[in-house]
Short mmCIF file of C-alpha atoms in Angstrom, two decimals:
data_model
loop_
_atom_site.label_atom_id
_atom_site.label_comp_id
_atom_site.label_asym_id
_atom_site.label_seq_id
_atom_site.Cartn_x
_atom_site.Cartn_y
_atom_site.Cartn_z
CA UNK A 830 0.07 -0.02 -0.18
CA UNK A 831 2.67 2.19 0.93
CA UNK A 832 4.24 1.90 -2.61
CA UNK A 833 1.01 2.59 -4.09
CA UNK A 834 0.58 5.87 -2.10
CA UNK A 835 4.28 6.77 -3.25
CA UNK A 836 3.60 6.20 -6.66
CA UNK A 837 0.35 8.26 -6.66
CA UNK A 838 2.12 11.05 -4.66
CA UNK A 839 4.76 11.20 -7.50
CA UNK A 840 2.37 11.23 -10.37
CA UNK A 841 -0.91 12.41 -9.06
CA UNK A 842 -1.14 15.07 -11.75
CA UNK A 843 -1.00 12.46 -14.36
CA UNK A 844 -3.29 10.16 -12.60
CA UNK A 845 -5.96 12.97 -11.97
CA UNK A 846 -5.97 13.44 -15.91
CA UNK A 847 -7.56 10.07 -16.16
CA UNK A 848 -11.07 11.23 -14.90
CA UNK A 849 -10.64 14.28 -17.19
CA UNK A 850 -9.93 12.25 -20.23
CA UNK A 851 -12.75 10.04 -19.49
CA UNK A 852 -15.11 13.27 -19.30
CA UNK A 853 -13.71 14.06 -22.51
CA UNK A 854 -14.37 10.81 -24.06
CA UNK A 855 -17.98 10.99 -22.83
CA UNK A 856 -18.56 14.48 -24.22
CA UNK A 857 -17.03 13.87 -27.60
CA UNK A 858 -18.57 10.64 -28.41
CA UNK A 859 -21.94 12.46 -27.62
CA UNK A 860 -21.14 15.21 -30.02
CA UNK A 861 -20.15 12.78 -32.55
CA UNK A 862 -23.11 10.52 -31.97
CA UNK A 863 -25.60 13.70 -32.38
CA UNK A 864 -24.02 14.86 -35.49
CA UNK A 865 -24.07 11.27 -36.97
CA UNK A 866 -27.75 11.30 -36.45
CA UNK A 867 -28.47 14.28 -38.65
CA UNK A 868 -25.61 14.95 -40.80
CA UNK A 869 -24.47 15.09 -43.49
CA UNK A 870 -27.72 15.68 -45.08
CA UNK A 871 -26.58 13.97 -48.28
CA UNK A 872 -24.19 10.94 -48.60
CA UNK A 873 -20.69 11.59 -48.56
CA UNK A 874 -18.00 8.95 -49.55
CA UNK A 875 -17.91 6.32 -51.62
CA UNK A 876 -21.03 4.07 -51.78
CA UNK A 877 -22.25 1.60 -50.70
CA UNK A 878 -20.17 1.38 -47.57
CA UNK A 879 -17.30 3.93 -47.44
CA UNK A 880 -19.03 6.87 -46.35
CA UNK A 881 -21.93 8.23 -44.21
CA UNK A 882 -25.13 9.88 -44.24
CA UNK A 883 -26.93 11.30 -41.34
CA UNK A 884 -29.52 8.64 -40.10
CA UNK A 885 -32.67 10.88 -40.18
CA UNK A 886 -31.87 12.12 -43.68
CA UNK A 887 -31.04 8.65 -44.68
CA UNK A 888 -34.31 7.32 -43.57
CA UNK A 889 -36.08 10.39 -44.68
CA UNK A 890 -39.40 8.65 -46.10
CA UNK A 891 -39.54 6.32 -42.87
CA UNK A 892 -38.71 9.33 -40.51
CA UNK A 893 -41.17 11.65 -41.99
CA UNK A 894 -43.85 8.86 -42.40
CA UNK A 895 -43.50 8.13 -38.46
CA UNK A 896 -43.58 11.76 -37.55
CA UNK A 897 -46.55 12.20 -39.84
CA UNK A 898 -48.48 9.37 -38.40
CA UNK A 899 -48.50 11.02 -35.07
CA UNK A 900 -49.43 14.43 -36.53
CA UNK A 901 -52.32 13.26 -38.74
CA UNK A 902 -53.68 10.40 -36.49
CA UNK A 903 -53.51 11.89 -33.11
CA UNK A 904 -53.16 15.71 -33.60
CA UNK A 905 -54.83 17.06 -36.70
CA UNK A 906 -57.08 15.72 -39.48
CA UNK A 907 -57.64 17.39 -42.93
CA UNK A 908 -61.10 18.33 -41.81
CA UNK A 909 -59.71 20.33 -38.90
CA UNK A 910 -57.44 22.20 -41.28
CA UNK A 911 -60.22 23.43 -43.79
CA UNK A 912 -63.32 23.53 -41.66
CA UNK A 913 -62.73 26.81 -40.07
CA UNK A 914 -62.35 28.40 -43.43
CA UNK A 915 -65.49 30.56 -44.39
CA UNK A 916 -66.09 30.54 -48.38
CA UNK A 917 -67.83 33.93 -48.22
CA UNK A 918 -64.88 35.38 -46.47
CA UNK A 919 -62.46 33.61 -48.85
CA UNK A 920 -64.56 35.04 -52.05
CA UNK A 921 -64.60 38.56 -50.31
CA UNK A 922 -60.72 38.39 -49.85
CA UNK A 923 -59.87 37.47 -53.48
CA UNK A 924 -62.76 39.34 -55.44
CA UNK A 925 -60.24 41.76 -57.08
CA UNK A 926 -57.59 39.10 -58.44
CA UNK A 927 -60.55 36.74 -59.13
CA UNK A 928 -62.01 39.29 -61.25
CA UNK A 929 -58.99 39.93 -63.33
CA UNK A 930 -58.19 35.98 -63.81
CA UNK A 931 -61.94 35.69 -65.12
CA UNK A 932 -61.17 38.32 -67.51
CA UNK A 933 -58.26 36.73 -68.97
CA UNK A 934 -60.01 33.54 -69.04
CA UNK A 935 -62.99 34.82 -70.89
CA UNK A 936 -60.74 36.58 -73.47
CA UNK A 937 -58.50 33.45 -74.15
CA UNK A 938 -61.43 31.33 -74.50
CA UNK A 939 -63.31 33.51 -76.79
CA UNK A 940 -60.30 34.21 -79.03
CA UNK A 941 -59.54 30.56 -79.19
CA UNK A 942 -63.10 28.87 -79.83
CA UNK A 943 -64.55 31.63 -81.79
CA UNK A 944 -62.05 33.92 -82.80
CA UNK A 945 -63.82 35.65 -85.74
CA UNK A 946 -67.21 35.94 -83.82
CA UNK A 947 -65.23 37.35 -80.78
CA UNK A 948 -63.14 39.72 -82.36
CA UNK A 949 -66.12 41.14 -84.57
CA UNK A 950 -68.11 41.99 -81.26
CA UNK A 951 -68.14 45.73 -80.28
CA UNK A 952 -66.16 46.30 -77.26
CA UNK A 953 -68.95 46.85 -75.19
CA UNK A 954 -70.67 43.66 -75.92
CA UNK A 955 -67.38 41.71 -74.84
CA UNK A 956 -67.19 43.85 -71.78
CA UNK A 957 -70.67 43.14 -70.86
CA UNK A 958 -70.12 39.34 -71.24
CA UNK A 959 -66.92 39.40 -69.15
CA UNK A 960 -68.48 41.33 -66.51
CA UNK A 961 -71.58 38.71 -66.21
CA UNK A 962 -69.06 35.90 -65.77
CA UNK A 963 -66.92 38.16 -63.23
CA UNK A 964 -70.49 38.63 -61.42
CA UNK A 965 -70.86 34.93 -61.32
CA UNK A 966 -67.55 33.71 -60.43
CA UNK A 967 -67.65 34.52 -56.50
CA UNK A 968 -70.96 32.22 -56.26
CA UNK A 969 -69.13 29.41 -58.40
CA UNK A 970 -65.85 29.74 -56.20
CA UNK A 971 -67.99 29.65 -52.84
CA UNK A 972 -69.87 26.43 -54.22
CA UNK A 973 -66.67 24.99 -55.00
CA UNK A 974 -64.98 25.62 -51.64
CA UNK A 975 -68.26 24.34 -50.00
CA UNK A 976 -68.11 21.11 -51.96
CA UNK A 977 -64.23 20.75 -51.30
CA UNK A 978 -65.23 21.33 -47.31
CA UNK A 979 -67.98 18.71 -47.51
CA UNK A 980 -65.69 16.04 -48.81
CA UNK A 981 -62.10 17.12 -47.88
CA UNK A 982 -60.80 13.77 -47.56
CA UNK A 983 -61.46 12.89 -51.11
CA UNK A 984 -59.42 15.99 -52.44
CA UNK A 985 -56.87 17.02 -49.68
CA UNK A 986 -54.29 14.39 -48.65
CA UNK A 987 -52.68 16.04 -45.51
CA UNK A 988 -50.47 13.01 -45.01
CA UNK A 989 -48.85 13.06 -48.48
CA UNK A 990 -48.44 16.66 -48.04
CA UNK A 991 -46.57 16.54 -44.90
CA UNK A 992 -44.45 13.80 -46.02
CA UNK A 993 -43.51 14.94 -49.49
CA UNK A 994 -42.45 18.28 -47.80
CA UNK A 995 -40.17 16.51 -45.17
CA UNK A 996 -38.62 14.22 -48.08
CA UNK A 997 -37.94 17.02 -50.32
CA UNK A 998 -36.54 19.14 -47.65
CA UNK A 999 -34.23 16.86 -45.43
CA UNK A 1000 -33.08 20.02 -43.68
CA UNK A 1001 -36.54 20.88 -42.60
CA UNK A 1002 -36.78 17.14 -41.31
CA UNK A 1003 -33.79 17.57 -39.12
CA UNK A 1004 -35.23 20.87 -37.84
CA UNK A 1005 -38.07 19.05 -36.46
CA UNK A 1006 -36.15 16.67 -34.37
CA UNK A 1007 -33.62 19.33 -33.46
CA UNK A 1008 -35.88 21.92 -32.35
CA UNK A 1009 -38.24 19.73 -30.44
CA UNK A 1010 -35.38 18.06 -28.85
CA UNK A 1011 -32.89 20.89 -28.48
CA UNK A 1012 -32.48 20.47 -24.79
CA UNK A 1013 -32.49 16.89 -24.96
CA UNK A 1014 -29.53 16.91 -27.28
CA UNK A 1015 -27.85 19.57 -25.14
CA UNK A 1016 -28.28 17.34 -21.98
CA UNK A 1017 -26.87 14.27 -23.85
CA UNK A 1018 -23.58 16.31 -24.53
CA UNK A 1019 -23.33 17.57 -20.90
CA UNK A 1020 -24.13 14.09 -19.36
CA UNK A 1021 -21.24 12.49 -21.54
CA UNK A 1022 -18.90 14.59 -19.78
CA UNK A 1023 -20.43 14.25 -16.13
CA UNK A 1024 -20.89 10.52 -16.23
CA UNK A 1025 -17.56 10.08 -17.94
CA UNK A 1026 -15.79 12.01 -15.03
CA UNK A 1027 -17.56 9.55 -12.61
CA UNK A 1028 -16.47 6.41 -14.45
CA UNK A 1029 -12.99 8.14 -14.93
CA UNK A 1030 -12.60 8.16 -11.09
CA UNK A 1031 -13.07 4.39 -11.15
CA UNK A 1032 -10.63 4.00 -13.93
CA UNK A 1033 -8.21 6.04 -12.19
CA UNK A 1034 -8.34 3.74 -9.13
CA UNK A 1035 -8.01 0.90 -11.06
CA UNK A 1036 -4.71 1.91 -12.88
CA UNK A 1037 -3.26 3.00 -9.81
CA UNK A 1038 -3.85 -0.37 -8.30
CA UNK A 1039 -3.20 -2.67 -11.13
CA UNK A 1040 -1.53 -0.78 -13.88
CA UNK A 1041 -2.92 -3.42 -16.33
CA UNK A 1042 -2.67 -1.71 -19.72
CA UNK A 1043 -5.78 -3.42 -20.85
CA UNK A 1044 -7.85 -1.59 -18.33
CA UNK A 1045 -7.85 1.95 -20.03
CA UNK A 1046 -9.20 0.84 -23.36
CA UNK A 1047 -12.02 -1.31 -21.77
CA UNK A 1048 -12.91 1.58 -19.57
CA UNK A 1049 -12.82 3.81 -22.36
CA UNK A 1050 -14.96 1.24 -24.48
CA UNK A 1051 -17.46 1.14 -21.34
CA UNK A 1052 -17.58 4.80 -20.98
CA UNK A 1053 -18.59 5.50 -24.72
CA UNK A 1054 -21.09 2.78 -24.57
CA UNK A 1055 -22.59 3.32 -20.98
CA UNK A 1056 -22.80 7.23 -21.27
CA UNK A 1057 -24.85 6.84 -24.50
CA UNK A 1058 -27.07 4.32 -23.18
CA UNK A 1059 -27.84 5.93 -20.05
CA UNK A 1060 -28.18 9.52 -21.52
CA UNK A 1061 -30.96 7.92 -24.01
CA UNK A 1062 -32.74 6.43 -21.10
CA UNK A 1063 -32.68 9.48 -19.12
CA UNK A 1064 -34.21 11.29 -21.91
CA UNK A 1065 -37.42 9.24 -22.18
CA UNK A 1066 -37.38 7.34 -18.89
CA UNK A 1067 -39.07 7.22 -16.52
CA UNK A 1068 -42.42 8.52 -17.88
CA UNK A 1069 -43.82 9.82 -14.62
CA UNK A 1070 -41.71 11.61 -11.84
CA UNK A 1071 -40.00 8.93 -9.78
CA UNK A 1072 -37.90 9.21 -6.74
CA UNK A 1073 -34.48 7.47 -6.53
CA UNK A 1074 -32.91 6.24 -3.31
CA UNK A 1075 -35.00 8.73 -1.41
CA UNK A 1076 -32.56 11.51 -2.56
CA UNK A 1077 -33.82 12.95 -5.91
CA UNK A 1078 -36.69 12.95 -8.37
CA UNK A 1079 -36.16 12.33 -12.24
CA UNK A 1080 -38.82 12.20 -14.99
CA UNK A 1081 -37.60 11.50 -18.67
CA UNK A 1082 -36.48 14.99 -19.69
CA UNK A 1083 -38.38 15.03 -22.96
CA UNK A 1084 -41.83 14.26 -21.15
CA UNK A 1085 -41.01 16.59 -18.52
CA UNK A 1086 -40.80 19.61 -21.04
CA UNK A 1087 -44.01 18.62 -22.80
CA UNK A 1088 -45.33 22.05 -22.61
CA UNK A 1089 -42.10 23.64 -23.94
CA UNK A 1090 -41.79 20.87 -26.84
CA UNK A 1091 -45.52 21.28 -27.85
CA UNK A 1092 -45.05 25.11 -28.32
CA UNK A 1093 -41.84 24.64 -30.43
CA UNK A 1094 -43.37 21.75 -32.39
CA UNK A 1095 -46.44 23.47 -32.98
CA UNK A 1096 -44.81 26.64 -34.16
CA UNK A 1097 -42.54 24.94 -36.50
CA UNK A 1098 -45.17 22.94 -38.14
CA UNK A 1099 -47.91 25.94 -38.64
CA UNK A 1100 -44.63 28.14 -40.08
CA UNK A 1101 -43.02 25.54 -42.18
CA UNK A 1102 -45.31 22.70 -43.16
CA UNK A 1103 -49.01 23.14 -42.97
CA UNK A 1104 -49.28 26.56 -44.07
CA UNK A 1105 -52.32 28.05 -46.31
CA UNK A 1106 -49.97 28.28 -49.13
CA UNK A 1107 -48.92 24.46 -48.85
CA UNK A 1108 -52.44 23.45 -48.58
CA UNK A 1109 -53.61 25.26 -51.45
CA UNK A 1110 -50.93 23.68 -53.68
CA UNK A 1111 -51.83 20.40 -52.46
CA UNK A 1112 -55.26 20.81 -53.36
CA UNK A 1113 -54.82 22.35 -56.58
CA UNK A 1114 -51.60 20.55 -57.87
CA UNK A 1115 -51.28 17.65 -55.50
CA UNK A 1116 -51.90 13.54 -56.07
CA UNK A 1117 -55.82 14.15 -55.56
CA UNK A 1118 -55.89 17.56 -57.82
CA UNK A 1119 -57.71 15.36 -60.43
CA UNK A 1120 -60.78 15.22 -58.19
CA UNK A 1121 -60.64 19.16 -57.99
CA UNK A 1122 -60.33 19.33 -61.54
CA UNK A 1123 -63.29 17.16 -62.09
CA UNK A 1124 -65.37 19.25 -59.57
CA UNK A 1125 -64.36 22.31 -61.19
CA UNK A 1126 -65.26 20.88 -64.60
CA UNK A 1127 -68.59 19.73 -63.48
CA UNK A 1128 -69.08 23.28 -62.07
CA UNK A 1129 -68.21 24.78 -65.23
CA UNK A 1130 -70.64 22.42 -67.27
CA UNK A 1131 -73.55 23.52 -64.94
CA UNK A 1132 -72.60 27.21 -65.49
CA UNK A 1133 -72.45 26.94 -69.27
CA UNK A 1134 -75.76 25.16 -69.14
CA UNK A 1135 -77.35 27.81 -66.72
CA UNK A 1136 -76.32 30.32 -69.16
CA UNK A 1137 -77.10 29.20 -72.56
CA UNK A 1138 -80.16 27.36 -70.99
CA UNK A 1139 -82.54 26.45 -73.95
CA UNK A 1140 -80.07 27.52 -76.72
CA UNK A 1141 -77.33 24.87 -75.39
CA UNK A 1142 -78.10 22.67 -78.41
CA UNK A 1143 -77.58 25.75 -80.77
CA UNK A 1144 -74.30 26.49 -78.85
CA UNK A 1145 -73.12 22.98 -79.25
CA UNK A 1146 -73.98 22.91 -82.95
CA UNK A 1147 -72.17 26.27 -83.48
CA UNK A 1148 -68.80 24.94 -81.93
CA UNK A 1149 -69.16 21.38 -82.50
CA UNK A 1150 -70.00 18.70 -79.75
CA UNK A 1151 -66.03 17.79 -79.34
CA UNK A 1152 -64.98 21.54 -79.14
CA UNK A 1153 -67.73 22.12 -76.80
CA UNK A 1154 -66.29 19.26 -74.49
CA UNK A 1155 -62.78 20.67 -75.08
CA UNK A 1156 -63.99 24.04 -74.25
CA UNK A 1157 -65.23 22.71 -70.65
CA UNK A 1158 -62.09 21.09 -70.29
CA UNK A 1159 -60.02 24.20 -71.18
CA UNK A 1160 -61.99 26.49 -68.93
CA UNK A 1161 -61.66 24.02 -66.07
CA UNK A 1162 -57.91 23.65 -66.65
CA UNK A 1163 -57.51 27.55 -66.61
CA UNK A 1164 -59.56 27.99 -63.68
CA UNK A 1165 -57.37 25.39 -62.07
CA UNK A 1166 -53.94 27.08 -63.13
CA UNK A 1167 -54.91 30.38 -61.82
CA UNK A 1168 -56.47 29.50 -58.64
CA UNK A 1169 -53.46 29.00 -56.55
CA UNK A 1170 -51.99 32.37 -57.53
CA UNK A 1171 -55.58 34.17 -57.05
CA UNK A 1172 -55.98 32.29 -53.64
CA UNK A 1173 -52.63 33.48 -52.48
CA UNK A 1174 -54.46 36.56 -51.52
CA UNK A 1175 -56.34 34.69 -48.69
CA UNK A 1176 -53.07 33.39 -46.93
CA UNK A 1177 -53.25 36.01 -44.11
CA UNK A 1178 -56.94 35.29 -43.36
CA UNK A 1179 -56.64 31.43 -43.69
CA UNK A 1180 -53.41 31.28 -41.18
CA UNK A 1181 -55.61 33.07 -38.56
CA UNK A 1182 -58.64 31.17 -39.32
CA UNK A 1183 -56.90 27.64 -39.38
CA UNK A 1184 -54.78 28.54 -36.23
CA UNK A 1185 -52.74 25.38 -36.65
CA UNK A 1186 -50.24 26.44 -33.88
CA UNK A 1187 -52.59 26.64 -31.31
CA UNK A 1188 -54.66 23.60 -32.26
CA UNK A 1189 -51.48 21.34 -32.44
CA UNK A 1190 -50.27 22.82 -29.08
CA UNK A 1191 -53.62 22.08 -27.31
CA UNK A 1192 -53.73 18.45 -28.89
CA UNK A 1193 -50.14 17.67 -27.90
CA UNK A 1194 -50.81 18.58 -24.16
CA UNK A 1195 -53.54 15.76 -24.20
CA UNK A 1196 -51.45 12.90 -25.85
CA UNK A 1197 -50.36 10.12 -23.75
CA UNK A 1198 -46.75 9.63 -22.62
CA UNK A 1199 -46.19 7.02 -25.11
CA UNK A 1200 -47.76 8.96 -28.07
CA UNK A 1201 -45.93 12.05 -26.90
CA UNK A 1202 -42.65 10.28 -26.93
CA UNK A 1203 -43.03 9.38 -30.55
CA UNK A 1204 -42.45 12.91 -31.59
CA UNK A 1205 -38.74 12.49 -30.77
CA UNK A 1206 -38.08 8.93 -30.10
CA UNK A 1207 -37.84 7.79 -34.04
CA UNK A 1208 -34.84 9.93 -34.37
CA UNK A 1209 -32.81 7.83 -31.87
CA UNK A 1210 -34.63 4.28 -32.64
CA UNK A 1211 -33.23 3.95 -36.04
CA UNK A 1212 -29.75 2.28 -35.92
CA UNK A 1213 -29.58 3.29 -32.25
CA UNK A 1214 -27.14 0.46 -31.80
CA UNK A 1215 -24.71 1.94 -34.47
CA UNK A 1216 -24.50 5.35 -32.39
CA UNK A 1217 -23.84 3.50 -29.10
CA UNK A 1218 -21.41 1.20 -31.01
CA UNK A 1219 -19.45 4.08 -32.42
CA UNK A 1220 -19.10 5.85 -29.06
CA UNK A 1221 -17.77 2.56 -27.67
CA UNK A 1222 -15.36 2.23 -30.22
CA UNK A 1223 -14.08 5.82 -30.00
CA UNK A 1224 -13.59 5.34 -26.29
CA UNK A 1225 -11.68 2.31 -26.60
CA UNK A 1226 -9.34 4.16 -29.16
CA UNK A 1227 -8.66 6.94 -26.64
CA UNK A 1228 -8.24 4.27 -24.13
CA UNK A 1229 -5.38 3.05 -26.27
CA UNK A 1230 -3.97 6.42 -26.46
CA UNK A 1231 -4.02 6.88 -22.84
CA UNK A 1232 -2.07 3.68 -22.15
CA UNK A 1233 0.73 4.93 -24.15
CA UNK A 1234 0.56 8.58 -22.68
CA UNK A 1235 0.69 6.63 -18.88
CA UNK A 1236 3.38 4.61 -19.64
CA UNK A 1237 5.45 7.41 -21.20
CA UNK A 1238 4.81 9.94 -18.20
CA UNK A 1239 5.09 7.62 -15.22
CA UNK A 1240 8.12 5.68 -16.73
#
């Protein structure tokens, strides 16, 4: 024992560096693990094995699907997105750009399908015809909006919109996890240093007592593995506040921050994903837009029939049956192509009316612990073993370097 104390007295500064290096191992391995989860966004290296892509962007479709399942199944439905929109208010908001769009459509249709007749008409007659259509357009738009609202699931795929946005923009997918779990990732980094230091004290004692070279890399491996594993556990477990050893209380950090996380998540989704612009684009140009086109075509046919009334057979005869069908389809296509731009004037009203942020925040507060956990857990679950293994291997390598340094410094 005397020899051990004498040795420690002579090299105490070197030995005290052991827990400091262990703390560094814990901290560095956590930084590396977090970076590997999200970056690089695109694969770097030589495929298929020599390189790396962040786990979240690598599995973007799956990650987006999981995140979207919680969003669309527990938090928000397509009906909730559009049910607060008032068709009459929308019509009032877009009246001016709508009238301008209608004028362009009527001019194009007239000059395309009856160019000679249209050009020969006195300007005052053409203007009167345009005004009649303009006056009817608000009612027609309101009817289209009412039908969309009454059968929203048939024309609006909320999940497709969200998944497409996240897969297309992997940086945005990363931000969902990073902003929702910002403090959790900070905790992981700091806990790595704290846990590493504590383990390093044991590591120092073992080296002083036994001076077995294999101890350092083994302790480094254990530090890298255990601190990764423990930090992840402490983020999500226990789900309810629990007292340990009668001394301190702990609840999974992510669940404890439910209110703060809910606000950050709701703000991001409302600002970046479920926006009025994106909803309009999805309805007008998404995978179900053919249903909307069919609806618009039917409304155009009804409007033409109402306008021509008993003279409809004469109109069909004048332009030809096939061209009449083309006419209806062309009008519908022009309406569809101009509606997104026209509807952009309603974005401010729609954002206030839909109130996506507050709706999400309120719903998230009501989630069960398991459901709430799924907002962040997928980012860790996919290939989690690889992150822990990387931390362990890095710790082992640093331990080997420690052995060389200790043997050199202590003679």
